[in-house]
PDB file of C-alpha atoms in Angstrom:
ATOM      1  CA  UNK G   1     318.684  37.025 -47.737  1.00 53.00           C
ATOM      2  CA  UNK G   2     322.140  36.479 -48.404  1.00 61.00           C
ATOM      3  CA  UNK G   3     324.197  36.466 -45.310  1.00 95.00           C
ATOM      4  CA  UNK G   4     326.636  33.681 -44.212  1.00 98.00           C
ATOM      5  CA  UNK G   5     329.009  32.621 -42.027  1.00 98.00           C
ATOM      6  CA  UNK G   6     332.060  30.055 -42.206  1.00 98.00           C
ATOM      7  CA  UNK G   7     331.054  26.967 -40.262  1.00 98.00           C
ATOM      8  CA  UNK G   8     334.320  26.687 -38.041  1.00 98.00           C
ATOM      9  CA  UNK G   9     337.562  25.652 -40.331  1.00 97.00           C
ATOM     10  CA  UNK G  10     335.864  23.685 -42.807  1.00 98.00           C
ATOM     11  CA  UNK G  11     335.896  25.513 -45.542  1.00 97.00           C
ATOM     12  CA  UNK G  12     332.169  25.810 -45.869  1.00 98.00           C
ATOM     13  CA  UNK G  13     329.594  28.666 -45.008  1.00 98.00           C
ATOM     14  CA  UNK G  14     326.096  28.012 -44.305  1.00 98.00           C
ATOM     15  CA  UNK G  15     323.374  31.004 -43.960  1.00 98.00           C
ATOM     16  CA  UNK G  16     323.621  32.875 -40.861  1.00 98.00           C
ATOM     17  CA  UNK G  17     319.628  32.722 -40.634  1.00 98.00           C
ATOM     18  CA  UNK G  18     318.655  28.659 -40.718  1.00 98.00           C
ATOM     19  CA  UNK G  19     315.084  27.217 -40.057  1.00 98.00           C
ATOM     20  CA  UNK G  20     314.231  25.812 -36.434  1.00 98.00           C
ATOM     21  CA  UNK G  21     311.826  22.382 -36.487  1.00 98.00           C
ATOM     22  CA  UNK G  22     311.493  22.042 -32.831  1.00 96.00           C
ATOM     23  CA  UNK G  23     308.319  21.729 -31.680  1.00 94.00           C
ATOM     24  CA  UNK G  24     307.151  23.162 -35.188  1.00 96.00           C
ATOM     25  CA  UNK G  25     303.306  22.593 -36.656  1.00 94.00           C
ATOM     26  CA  UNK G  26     302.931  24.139 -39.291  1.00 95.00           C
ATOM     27  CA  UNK G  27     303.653  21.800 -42.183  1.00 96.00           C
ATOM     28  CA  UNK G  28     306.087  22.144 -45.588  1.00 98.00           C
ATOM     29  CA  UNK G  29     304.951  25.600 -46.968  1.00 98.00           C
ATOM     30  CA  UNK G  30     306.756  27.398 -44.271  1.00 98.00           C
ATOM     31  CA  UNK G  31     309.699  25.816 -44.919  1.00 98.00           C
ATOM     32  CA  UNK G  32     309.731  26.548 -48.387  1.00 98.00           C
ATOM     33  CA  UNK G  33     309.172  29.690 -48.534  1.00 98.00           C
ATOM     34  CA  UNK G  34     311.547  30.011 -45.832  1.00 98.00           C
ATOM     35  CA  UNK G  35     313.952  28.330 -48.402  1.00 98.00           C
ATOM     36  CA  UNK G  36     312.606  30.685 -51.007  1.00 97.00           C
ATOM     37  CA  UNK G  37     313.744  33.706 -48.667  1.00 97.00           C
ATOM     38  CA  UNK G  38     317.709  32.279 -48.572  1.00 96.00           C
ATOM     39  CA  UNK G  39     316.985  30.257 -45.117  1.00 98.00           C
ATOM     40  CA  UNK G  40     318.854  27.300 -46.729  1.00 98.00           C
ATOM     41  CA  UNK G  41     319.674  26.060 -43.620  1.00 98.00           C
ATOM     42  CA  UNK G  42     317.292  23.641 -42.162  1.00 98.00           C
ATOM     43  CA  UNK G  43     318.113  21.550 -38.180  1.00 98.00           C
ATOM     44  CA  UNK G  44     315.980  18.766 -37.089  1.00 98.00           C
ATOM     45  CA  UNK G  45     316.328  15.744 -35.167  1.00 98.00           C
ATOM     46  CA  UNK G  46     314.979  12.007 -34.704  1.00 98.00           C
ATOM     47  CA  UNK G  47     313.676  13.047 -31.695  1.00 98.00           C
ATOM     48  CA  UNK G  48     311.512  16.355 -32.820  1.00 98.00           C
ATOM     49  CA  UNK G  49     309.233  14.064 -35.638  1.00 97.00           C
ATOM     50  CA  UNK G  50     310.083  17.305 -38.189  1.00 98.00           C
ATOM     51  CA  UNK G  51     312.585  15.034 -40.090  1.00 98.00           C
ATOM     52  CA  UNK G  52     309.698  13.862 -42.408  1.00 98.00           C
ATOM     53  CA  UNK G  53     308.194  17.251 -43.205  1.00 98.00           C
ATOM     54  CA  UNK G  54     312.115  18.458 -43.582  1.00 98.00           C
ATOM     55  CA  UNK G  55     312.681  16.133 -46.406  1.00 98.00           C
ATOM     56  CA  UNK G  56     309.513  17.091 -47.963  1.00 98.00           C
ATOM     57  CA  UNK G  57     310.574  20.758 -47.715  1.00 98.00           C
ATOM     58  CA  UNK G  58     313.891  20.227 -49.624  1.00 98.00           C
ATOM     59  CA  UNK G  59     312.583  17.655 -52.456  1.00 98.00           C
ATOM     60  CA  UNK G  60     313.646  19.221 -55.550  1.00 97.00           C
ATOM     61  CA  UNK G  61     316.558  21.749 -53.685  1.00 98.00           C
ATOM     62  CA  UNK G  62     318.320  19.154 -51.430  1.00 97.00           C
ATOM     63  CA  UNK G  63     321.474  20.150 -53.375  1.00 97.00           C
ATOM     64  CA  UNK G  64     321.187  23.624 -52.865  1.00 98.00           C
ATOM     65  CA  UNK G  65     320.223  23.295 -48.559  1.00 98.00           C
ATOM     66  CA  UNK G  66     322.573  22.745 -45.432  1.00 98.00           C
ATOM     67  CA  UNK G  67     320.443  20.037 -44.242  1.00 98.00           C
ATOM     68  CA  UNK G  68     321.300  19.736 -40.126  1.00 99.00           C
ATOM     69  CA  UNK G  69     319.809  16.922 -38.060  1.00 99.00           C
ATOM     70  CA  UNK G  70     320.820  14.814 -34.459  1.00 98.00           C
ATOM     71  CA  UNK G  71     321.075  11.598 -32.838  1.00 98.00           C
ATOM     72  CA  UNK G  72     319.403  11.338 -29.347  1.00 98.00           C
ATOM     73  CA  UNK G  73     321.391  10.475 -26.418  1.00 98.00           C
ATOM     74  CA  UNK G  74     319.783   6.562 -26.052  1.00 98.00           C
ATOM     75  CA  UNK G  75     321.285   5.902 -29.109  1.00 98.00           C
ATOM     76  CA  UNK G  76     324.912   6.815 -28.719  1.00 98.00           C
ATOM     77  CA  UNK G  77     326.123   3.092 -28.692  1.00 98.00           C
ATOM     78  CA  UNK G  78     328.235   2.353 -31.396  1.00 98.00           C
ATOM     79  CA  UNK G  79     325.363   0.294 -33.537  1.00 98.00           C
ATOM     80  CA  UNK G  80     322.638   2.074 -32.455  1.00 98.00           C
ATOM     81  CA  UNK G  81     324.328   5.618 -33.752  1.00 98.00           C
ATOM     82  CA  UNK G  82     324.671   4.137 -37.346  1.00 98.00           C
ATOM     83  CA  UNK G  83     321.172   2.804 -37.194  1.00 98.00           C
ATOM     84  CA  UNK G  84     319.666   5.903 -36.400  1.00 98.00           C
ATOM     85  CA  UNK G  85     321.578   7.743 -38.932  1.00 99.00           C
ATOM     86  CA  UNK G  86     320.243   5.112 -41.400  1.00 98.00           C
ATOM     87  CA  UNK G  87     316.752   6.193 -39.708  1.00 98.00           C
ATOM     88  CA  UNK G  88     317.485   9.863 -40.242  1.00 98.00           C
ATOM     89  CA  UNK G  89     318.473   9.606 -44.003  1.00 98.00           C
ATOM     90  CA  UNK G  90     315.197   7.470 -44.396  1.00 98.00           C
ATOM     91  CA  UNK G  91     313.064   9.948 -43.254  1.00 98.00           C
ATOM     92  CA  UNK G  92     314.499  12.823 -44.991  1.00 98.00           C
ATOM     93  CA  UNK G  93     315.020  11.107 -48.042  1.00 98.00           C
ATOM     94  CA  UNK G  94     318.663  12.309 -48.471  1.00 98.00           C
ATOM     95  CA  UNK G  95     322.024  10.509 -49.200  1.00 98.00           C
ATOM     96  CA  UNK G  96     324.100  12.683 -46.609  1.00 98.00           C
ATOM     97  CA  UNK G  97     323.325  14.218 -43.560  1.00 99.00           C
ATOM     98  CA  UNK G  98     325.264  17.877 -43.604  1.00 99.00           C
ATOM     99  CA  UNK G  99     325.555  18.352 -40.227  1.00 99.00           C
ATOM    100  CA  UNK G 100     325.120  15.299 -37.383  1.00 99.00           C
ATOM    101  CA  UNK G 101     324.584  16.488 -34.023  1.00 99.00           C
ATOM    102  CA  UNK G 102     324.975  14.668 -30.771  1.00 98.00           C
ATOM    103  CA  UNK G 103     321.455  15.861 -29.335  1.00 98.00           C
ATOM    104  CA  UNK G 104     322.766  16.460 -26.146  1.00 98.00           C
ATOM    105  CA  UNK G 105     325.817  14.941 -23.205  1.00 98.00           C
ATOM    106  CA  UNK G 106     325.361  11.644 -22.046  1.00 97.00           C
ATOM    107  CA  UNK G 107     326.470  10.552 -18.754  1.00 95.00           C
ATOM    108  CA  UNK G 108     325.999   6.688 -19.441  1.00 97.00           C
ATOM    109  CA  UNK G 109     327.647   6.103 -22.663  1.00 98.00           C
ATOM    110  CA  UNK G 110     331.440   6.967 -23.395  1.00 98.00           C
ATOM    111  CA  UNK G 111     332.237   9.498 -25.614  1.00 98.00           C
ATOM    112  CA  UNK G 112     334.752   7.923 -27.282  1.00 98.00           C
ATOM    113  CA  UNK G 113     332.347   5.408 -28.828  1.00 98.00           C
ATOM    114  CA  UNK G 114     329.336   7.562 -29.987  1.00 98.00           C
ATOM    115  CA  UNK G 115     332.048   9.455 -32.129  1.00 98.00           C
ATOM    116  CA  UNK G 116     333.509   6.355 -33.318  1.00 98.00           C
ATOM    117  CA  UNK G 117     330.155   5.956 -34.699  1.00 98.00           C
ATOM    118  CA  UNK G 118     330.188   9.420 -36.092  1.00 98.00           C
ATOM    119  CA  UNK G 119     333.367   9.079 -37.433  1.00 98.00           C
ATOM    120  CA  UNK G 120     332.635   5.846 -39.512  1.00 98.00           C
ATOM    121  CA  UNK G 121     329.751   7.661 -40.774  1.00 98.00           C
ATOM    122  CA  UNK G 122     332.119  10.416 -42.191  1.00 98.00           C
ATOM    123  CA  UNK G 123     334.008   7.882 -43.475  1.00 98.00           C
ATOM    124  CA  UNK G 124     331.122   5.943 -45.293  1.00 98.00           C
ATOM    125  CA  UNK G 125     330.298   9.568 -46.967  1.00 98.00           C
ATOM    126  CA  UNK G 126     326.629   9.473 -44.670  1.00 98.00           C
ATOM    127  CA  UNK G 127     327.603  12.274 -43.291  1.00 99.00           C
ATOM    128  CA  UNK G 128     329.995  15.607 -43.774  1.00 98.00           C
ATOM    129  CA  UNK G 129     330.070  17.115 -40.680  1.00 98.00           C
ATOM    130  CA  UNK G 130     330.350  16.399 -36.927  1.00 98.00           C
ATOM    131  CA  UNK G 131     328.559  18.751 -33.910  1.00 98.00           C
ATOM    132  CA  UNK G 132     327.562  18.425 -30.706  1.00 98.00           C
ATOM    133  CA  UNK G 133     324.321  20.308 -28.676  1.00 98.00           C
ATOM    134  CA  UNK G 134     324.040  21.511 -25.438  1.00 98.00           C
ATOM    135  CA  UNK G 135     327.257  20.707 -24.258  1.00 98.00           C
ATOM    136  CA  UNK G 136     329.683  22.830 -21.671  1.00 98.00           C
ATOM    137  CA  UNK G 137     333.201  23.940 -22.209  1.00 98.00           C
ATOM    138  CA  UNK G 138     334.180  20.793 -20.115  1.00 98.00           C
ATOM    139  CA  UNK G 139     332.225  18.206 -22.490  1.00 98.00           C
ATOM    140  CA  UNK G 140     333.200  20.089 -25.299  1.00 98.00           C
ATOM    141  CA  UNK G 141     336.905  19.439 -24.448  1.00 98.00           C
ATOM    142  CA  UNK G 142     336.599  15.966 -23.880  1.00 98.00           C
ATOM    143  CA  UNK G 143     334.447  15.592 -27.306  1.00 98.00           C
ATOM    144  CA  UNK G 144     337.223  17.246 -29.239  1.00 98.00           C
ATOM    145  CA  UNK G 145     339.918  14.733 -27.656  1.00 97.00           C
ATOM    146  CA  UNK G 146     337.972  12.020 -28.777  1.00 96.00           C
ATOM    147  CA  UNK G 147     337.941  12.833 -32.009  1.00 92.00           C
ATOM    148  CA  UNK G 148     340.730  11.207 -33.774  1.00 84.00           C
ATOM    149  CA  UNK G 149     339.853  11.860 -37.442  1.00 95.00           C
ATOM    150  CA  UNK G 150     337.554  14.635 -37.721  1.00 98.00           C
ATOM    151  CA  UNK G 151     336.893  17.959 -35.499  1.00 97.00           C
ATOM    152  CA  UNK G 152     333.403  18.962 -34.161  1.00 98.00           C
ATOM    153  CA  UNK G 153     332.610  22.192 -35.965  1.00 98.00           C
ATOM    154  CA  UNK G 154     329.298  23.430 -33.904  1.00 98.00           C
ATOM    155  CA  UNK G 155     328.010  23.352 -30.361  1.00 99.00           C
ATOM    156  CA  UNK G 156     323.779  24.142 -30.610  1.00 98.00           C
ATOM    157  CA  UNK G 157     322.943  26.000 -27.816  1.00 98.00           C
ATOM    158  CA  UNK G 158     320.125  28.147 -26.112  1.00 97.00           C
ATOM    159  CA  UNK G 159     320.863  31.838 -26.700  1.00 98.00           C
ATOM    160  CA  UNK G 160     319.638  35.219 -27.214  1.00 98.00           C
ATOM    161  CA  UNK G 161     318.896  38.521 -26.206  1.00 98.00           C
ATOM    162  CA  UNK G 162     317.310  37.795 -23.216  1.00 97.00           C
ATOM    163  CA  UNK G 163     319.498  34.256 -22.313  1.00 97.00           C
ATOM    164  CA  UNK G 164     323.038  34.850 -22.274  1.00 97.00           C
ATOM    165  CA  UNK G 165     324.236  31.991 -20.061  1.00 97.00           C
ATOM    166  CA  UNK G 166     326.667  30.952 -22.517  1.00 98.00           C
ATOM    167  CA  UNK G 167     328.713  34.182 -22.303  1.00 98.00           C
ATOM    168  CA  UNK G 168     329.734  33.255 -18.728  1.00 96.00           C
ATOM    169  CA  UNK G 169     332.737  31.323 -20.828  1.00 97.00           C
ATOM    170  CA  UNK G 170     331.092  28.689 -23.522  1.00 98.00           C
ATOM    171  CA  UNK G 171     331.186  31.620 -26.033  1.00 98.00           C
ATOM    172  CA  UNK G 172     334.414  32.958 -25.973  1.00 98.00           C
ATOM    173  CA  UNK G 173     335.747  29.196 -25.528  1.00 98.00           C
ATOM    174  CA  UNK G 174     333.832  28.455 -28.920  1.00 98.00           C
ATOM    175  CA  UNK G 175     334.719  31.604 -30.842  1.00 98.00           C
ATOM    176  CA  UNK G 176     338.550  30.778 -29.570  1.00 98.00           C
ATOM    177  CA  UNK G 177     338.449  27.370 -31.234  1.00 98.00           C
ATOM    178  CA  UNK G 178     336.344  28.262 -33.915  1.00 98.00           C
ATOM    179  CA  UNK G 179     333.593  26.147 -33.192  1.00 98.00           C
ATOM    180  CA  UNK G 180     330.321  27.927 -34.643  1.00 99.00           C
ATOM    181  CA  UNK G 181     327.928  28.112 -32.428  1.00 99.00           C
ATOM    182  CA  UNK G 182     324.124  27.217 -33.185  1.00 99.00           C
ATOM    183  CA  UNK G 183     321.764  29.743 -31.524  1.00 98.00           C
ATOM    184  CA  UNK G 184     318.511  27.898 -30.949  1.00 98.00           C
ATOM    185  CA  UNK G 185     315.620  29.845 -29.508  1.00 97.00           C
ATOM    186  CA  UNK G 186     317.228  32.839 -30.552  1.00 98.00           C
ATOM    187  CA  UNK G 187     313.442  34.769 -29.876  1.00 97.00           C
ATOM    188  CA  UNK G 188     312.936  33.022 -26.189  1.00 94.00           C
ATOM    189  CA  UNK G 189     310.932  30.131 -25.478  1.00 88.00           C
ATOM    190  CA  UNK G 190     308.205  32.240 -26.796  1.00 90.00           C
ATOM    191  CA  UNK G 191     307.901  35.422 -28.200  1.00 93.00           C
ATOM    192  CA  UNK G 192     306.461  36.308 -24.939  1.00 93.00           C
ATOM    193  CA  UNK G 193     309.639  35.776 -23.011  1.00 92.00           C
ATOM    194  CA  UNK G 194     311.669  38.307 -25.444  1.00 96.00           C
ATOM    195  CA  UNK G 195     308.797  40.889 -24.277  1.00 96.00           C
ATOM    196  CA  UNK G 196     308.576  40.031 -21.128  1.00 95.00           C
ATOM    197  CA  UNK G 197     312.516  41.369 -20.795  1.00 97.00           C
ATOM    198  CA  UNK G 198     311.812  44.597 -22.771  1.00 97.00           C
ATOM    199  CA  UNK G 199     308.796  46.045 -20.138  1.00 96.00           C
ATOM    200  CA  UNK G 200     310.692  49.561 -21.927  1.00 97.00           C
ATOM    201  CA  UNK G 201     309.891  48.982 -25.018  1.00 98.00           C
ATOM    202  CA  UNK G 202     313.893  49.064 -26.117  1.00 98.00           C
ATOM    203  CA  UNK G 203     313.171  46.595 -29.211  1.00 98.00           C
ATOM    204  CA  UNK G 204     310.365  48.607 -30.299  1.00 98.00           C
ATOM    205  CA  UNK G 205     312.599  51.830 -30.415  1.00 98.00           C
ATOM    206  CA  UNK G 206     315.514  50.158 -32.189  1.00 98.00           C
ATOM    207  CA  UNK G 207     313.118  48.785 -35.109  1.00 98.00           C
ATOM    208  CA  UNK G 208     312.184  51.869 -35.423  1.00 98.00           C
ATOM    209  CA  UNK G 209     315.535  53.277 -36.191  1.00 98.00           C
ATOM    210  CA  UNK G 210     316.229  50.113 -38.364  1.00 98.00           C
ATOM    211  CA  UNK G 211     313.073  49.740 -40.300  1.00 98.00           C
ATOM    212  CA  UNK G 212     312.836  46.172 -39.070  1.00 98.00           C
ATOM    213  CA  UNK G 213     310.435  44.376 -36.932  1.00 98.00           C
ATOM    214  CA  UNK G 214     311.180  43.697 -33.170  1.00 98.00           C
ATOM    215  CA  UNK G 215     311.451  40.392 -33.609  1.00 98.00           C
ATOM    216  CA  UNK G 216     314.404  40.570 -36.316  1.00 98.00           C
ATOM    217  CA  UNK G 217     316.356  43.074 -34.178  1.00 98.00           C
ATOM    218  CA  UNK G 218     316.434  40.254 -31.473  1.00 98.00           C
ATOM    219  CA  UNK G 219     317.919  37.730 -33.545  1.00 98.00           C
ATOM    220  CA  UNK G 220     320.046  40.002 -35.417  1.00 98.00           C
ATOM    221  CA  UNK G 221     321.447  40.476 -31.939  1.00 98.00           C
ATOM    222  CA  UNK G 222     322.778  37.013 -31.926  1.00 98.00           C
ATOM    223  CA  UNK G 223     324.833  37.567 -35.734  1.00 98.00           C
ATOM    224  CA  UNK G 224     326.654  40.579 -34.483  1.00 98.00           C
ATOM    225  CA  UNK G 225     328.318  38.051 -32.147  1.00 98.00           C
ATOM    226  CA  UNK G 226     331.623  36.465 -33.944  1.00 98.00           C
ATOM    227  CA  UNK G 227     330.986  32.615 -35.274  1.00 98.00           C
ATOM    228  CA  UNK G 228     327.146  33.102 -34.156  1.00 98.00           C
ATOM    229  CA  UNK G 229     324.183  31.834 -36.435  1.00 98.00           C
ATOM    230  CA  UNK G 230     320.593  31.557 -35.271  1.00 98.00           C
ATOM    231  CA  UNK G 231     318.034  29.273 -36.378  1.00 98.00           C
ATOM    232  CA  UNK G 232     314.821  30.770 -35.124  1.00 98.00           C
ATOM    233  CA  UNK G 233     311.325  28.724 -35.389  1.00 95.00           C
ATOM    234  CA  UNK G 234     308.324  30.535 -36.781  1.00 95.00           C
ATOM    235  CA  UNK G 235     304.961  28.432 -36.895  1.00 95.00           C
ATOM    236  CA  UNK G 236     303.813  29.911 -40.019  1.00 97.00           C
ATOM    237  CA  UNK G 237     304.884  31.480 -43.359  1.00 97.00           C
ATOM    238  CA  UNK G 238     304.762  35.444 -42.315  1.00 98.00           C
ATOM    239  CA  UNK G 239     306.839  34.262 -39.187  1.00 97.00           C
ATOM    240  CA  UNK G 240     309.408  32.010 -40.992  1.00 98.00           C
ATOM    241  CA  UNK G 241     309.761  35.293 -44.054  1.00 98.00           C
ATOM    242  CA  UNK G 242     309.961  37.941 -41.194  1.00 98.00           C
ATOM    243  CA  UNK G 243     312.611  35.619 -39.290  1.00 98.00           C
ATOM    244  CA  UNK G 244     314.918  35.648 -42.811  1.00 98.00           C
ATOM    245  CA  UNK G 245     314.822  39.296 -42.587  1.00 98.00           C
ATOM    246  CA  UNK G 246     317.356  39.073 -39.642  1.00 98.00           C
ATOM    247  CA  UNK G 247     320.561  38.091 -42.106  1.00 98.00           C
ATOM    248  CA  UNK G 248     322.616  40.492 -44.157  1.00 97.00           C
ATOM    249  CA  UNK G 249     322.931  43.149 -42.035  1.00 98.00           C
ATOM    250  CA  UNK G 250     323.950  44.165 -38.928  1.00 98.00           C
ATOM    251  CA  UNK G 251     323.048  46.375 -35.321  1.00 98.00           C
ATOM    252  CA  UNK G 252     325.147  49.251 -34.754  1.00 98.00           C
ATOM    253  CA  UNK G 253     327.849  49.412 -31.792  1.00 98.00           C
ATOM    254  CA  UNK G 254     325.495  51.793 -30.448  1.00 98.00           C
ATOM    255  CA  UNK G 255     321.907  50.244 -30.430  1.00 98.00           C
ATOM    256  CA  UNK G 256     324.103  47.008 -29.219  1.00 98.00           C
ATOM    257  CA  UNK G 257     324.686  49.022 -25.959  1.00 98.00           C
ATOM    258  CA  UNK G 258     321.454  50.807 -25.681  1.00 98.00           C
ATOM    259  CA  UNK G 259     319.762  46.727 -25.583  1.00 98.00           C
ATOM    260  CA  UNK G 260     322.629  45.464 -23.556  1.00 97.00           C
ATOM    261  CA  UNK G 261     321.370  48.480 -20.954  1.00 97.00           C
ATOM    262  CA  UNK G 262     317.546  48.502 -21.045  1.00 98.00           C
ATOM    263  CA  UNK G 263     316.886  44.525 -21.540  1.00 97.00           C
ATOM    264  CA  UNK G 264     316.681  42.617 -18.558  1.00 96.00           C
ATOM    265  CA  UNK G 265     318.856  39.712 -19.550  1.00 96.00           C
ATOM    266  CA  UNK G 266     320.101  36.671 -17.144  1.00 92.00           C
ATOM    267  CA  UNK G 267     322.023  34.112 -16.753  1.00 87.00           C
ATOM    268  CA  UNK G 268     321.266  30.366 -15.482  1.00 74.00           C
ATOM    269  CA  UNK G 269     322.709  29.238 -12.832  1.00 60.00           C
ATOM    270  CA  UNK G 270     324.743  26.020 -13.246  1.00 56.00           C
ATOM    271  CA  UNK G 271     322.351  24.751 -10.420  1.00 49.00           C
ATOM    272  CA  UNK G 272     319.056  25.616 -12.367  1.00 49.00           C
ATOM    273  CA  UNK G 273     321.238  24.752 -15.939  1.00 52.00           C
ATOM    274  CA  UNK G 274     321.636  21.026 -14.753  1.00 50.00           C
ATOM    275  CA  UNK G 275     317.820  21.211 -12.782  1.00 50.00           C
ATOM    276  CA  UNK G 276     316.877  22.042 -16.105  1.00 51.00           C
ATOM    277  CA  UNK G 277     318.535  19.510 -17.956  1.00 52.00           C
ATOM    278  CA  UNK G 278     317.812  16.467 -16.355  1.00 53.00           C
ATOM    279  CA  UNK G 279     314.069  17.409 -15.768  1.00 51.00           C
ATOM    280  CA  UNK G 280     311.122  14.883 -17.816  1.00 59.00           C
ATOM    281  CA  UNK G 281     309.692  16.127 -20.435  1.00 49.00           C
ATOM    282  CA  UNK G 282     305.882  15.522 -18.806  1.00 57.00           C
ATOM    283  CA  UNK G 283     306.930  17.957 -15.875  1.00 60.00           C
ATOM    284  CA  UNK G 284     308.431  20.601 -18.243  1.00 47.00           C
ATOM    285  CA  UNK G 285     305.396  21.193 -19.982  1.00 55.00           C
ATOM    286  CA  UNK G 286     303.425  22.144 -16.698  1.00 62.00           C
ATOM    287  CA  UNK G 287     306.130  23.566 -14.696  1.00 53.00           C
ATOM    288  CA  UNK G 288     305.942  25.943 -18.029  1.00 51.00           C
ATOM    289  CA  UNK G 289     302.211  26.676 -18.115  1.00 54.00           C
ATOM    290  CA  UNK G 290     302.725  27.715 -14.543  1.00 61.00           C
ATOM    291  CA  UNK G 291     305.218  29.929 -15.291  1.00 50.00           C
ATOM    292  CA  UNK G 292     303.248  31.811 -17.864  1.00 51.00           C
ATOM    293  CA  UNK G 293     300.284  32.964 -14.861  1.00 53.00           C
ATOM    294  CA  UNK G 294     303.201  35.101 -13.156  1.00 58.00           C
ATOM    295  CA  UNK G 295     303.212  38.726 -13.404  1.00 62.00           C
ATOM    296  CA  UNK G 296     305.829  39.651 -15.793  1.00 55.00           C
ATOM    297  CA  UNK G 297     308.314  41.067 -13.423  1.00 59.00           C
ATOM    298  CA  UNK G 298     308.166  36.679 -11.973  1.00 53.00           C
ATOM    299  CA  UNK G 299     307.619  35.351 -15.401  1.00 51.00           C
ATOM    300  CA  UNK G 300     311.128  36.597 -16.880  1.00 52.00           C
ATOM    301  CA  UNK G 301     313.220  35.203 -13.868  1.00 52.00           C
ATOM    302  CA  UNK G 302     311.876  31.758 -15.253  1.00 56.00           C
ATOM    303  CA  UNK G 303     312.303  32.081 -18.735  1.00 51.00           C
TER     304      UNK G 303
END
């Protein structure tokens, strides 16, 4: 796998094919043969427990991986943002964090001061680059005028085949300004959720015609889109190697618009967006489980 992609204006280009640790099991092989396959691109966070297992992953190639990771939102105070960057660096057992991610908006803590933090970090060479996750065109905007010193080169959001809220205007708002954006869950919540969109079998029939698998025609989707890279999870080593084999090449114009017209894709709501947002973690979990005893044709207006 050799595909990449710039990361906004900086000058860099990370793999357009990273590795995805959230809510991921399966221990350091994965990873490294993930690494072995040209995934050197690896996100994490404080808050997924991965960062750990991440650092044991790159021991030996840290200088050769695009190591991404991000603060959680009840740390975005000034002090507390260095400290958990200290935290971070601990646990992964690195020197500089690539890529340091705000985790996600924060309506109790000004913006202005997390990135402070951020920015000092920069400037104490902890970290190299600035991003954000999860955030909307308007909290984008306000992010990048409160950056003084250094522009936020990503935005991590939920996208795929089969989610496409973000082309209702954070896209083409990123892809104007040349932020990259992050495509996490580029294969759906589950697998499950992809299929549950495709009751033609659409996927199926363009693997066919590509000689790929179904599930790297679905995140090859997501490259063909300008300043897109995808970071899809797979919970064990034929997973993670059969996710690589999504870079270096790309969809035709045609099988683009023969998926665009047989999968049933949606977009959220800003309603069910901010619903979704704001919900606890202990209520996602079964408010998911429930989800997953609808018939299919139920099951993919959820999803």
């Amino acid at each position: 796998m050799s595909g990449t992609k710039a990361l906004s204006n900086s000058g860099v280009s990370i793999p357009e094919v990273g590795l995805g640790t959230w809510n991921y099991h399966a221990g350091v092989e994965p990873l490294r043969k993930g690494l072995d396959a040209g995934a050197l691109f690896i996100d994490t966070a404080e808050a997924y427990g991965t960062e750990t297992m991440v650092g044991e992953a790159v021991a030996g190639v840290r200088d050769r991986v695009f190591i991404a990771t991000k603060v959680s939102p009840e740390h975005f105070r000034f002090g507390h943002v260095l400290d958990a960057a200290d935290g971070s660096l601990r646990r992964l057992v690195i020197d500089r964090i690539d890529l340091y991610q705000l985790h996600m908006p924060s309506d109790t803590v000004p913006i202005e001061e997390t990135l402070a933090a951020m920015e000092k970090l920069v400037d104490v060479g902890k970290v190299r680059f600035i991003g954000v996750s999860n955030f909307s065109v308007a909290q984008l905007e306000r992010a990048r005028k409160a950056s003084d010193k250094y522009p936020i080169v990503s935005n991590q959001v939920r996208y795929s085949i089969v989610d496409r809220t973000i082309e209702a205007d954070l896209l083409e708002y990123c892809q104007s300004n040349r932020i990259t954006i992050i495509a996490y869950s580029p294969l759906g919540r589950d697998f499950q959720s992809i299929l549950d969109c495709d009751p033609d079998g659409a996927l199926a029939a363009v693997a066919r015609l590509t000689g790929k698998t179904v599930a790297q025609v679905a995140v090859n989707w997501c490259l063909c889109k300008d300043g897109v890279v995808a970071i899809p999870k797979g919970n064990s080593t034929a997973h993670v190697v059969e996710n690589c084999g999504a870079a270096s090449w790309r969809l035709t114009t045609e099988q683009l618009l023969f998926l665009d017209r047989n999968i049933r894709w949606r977009r959220r709501g800003r309603l069910e967006s901010v619903l979704r947002s704001v919900l606890p973690q202990p209520i996602r979990g079964p408010l998911h489980s429930g989800v997953e005893m609808l018939p299919r044709g139920l099951r993919r207006r959820f999803k």
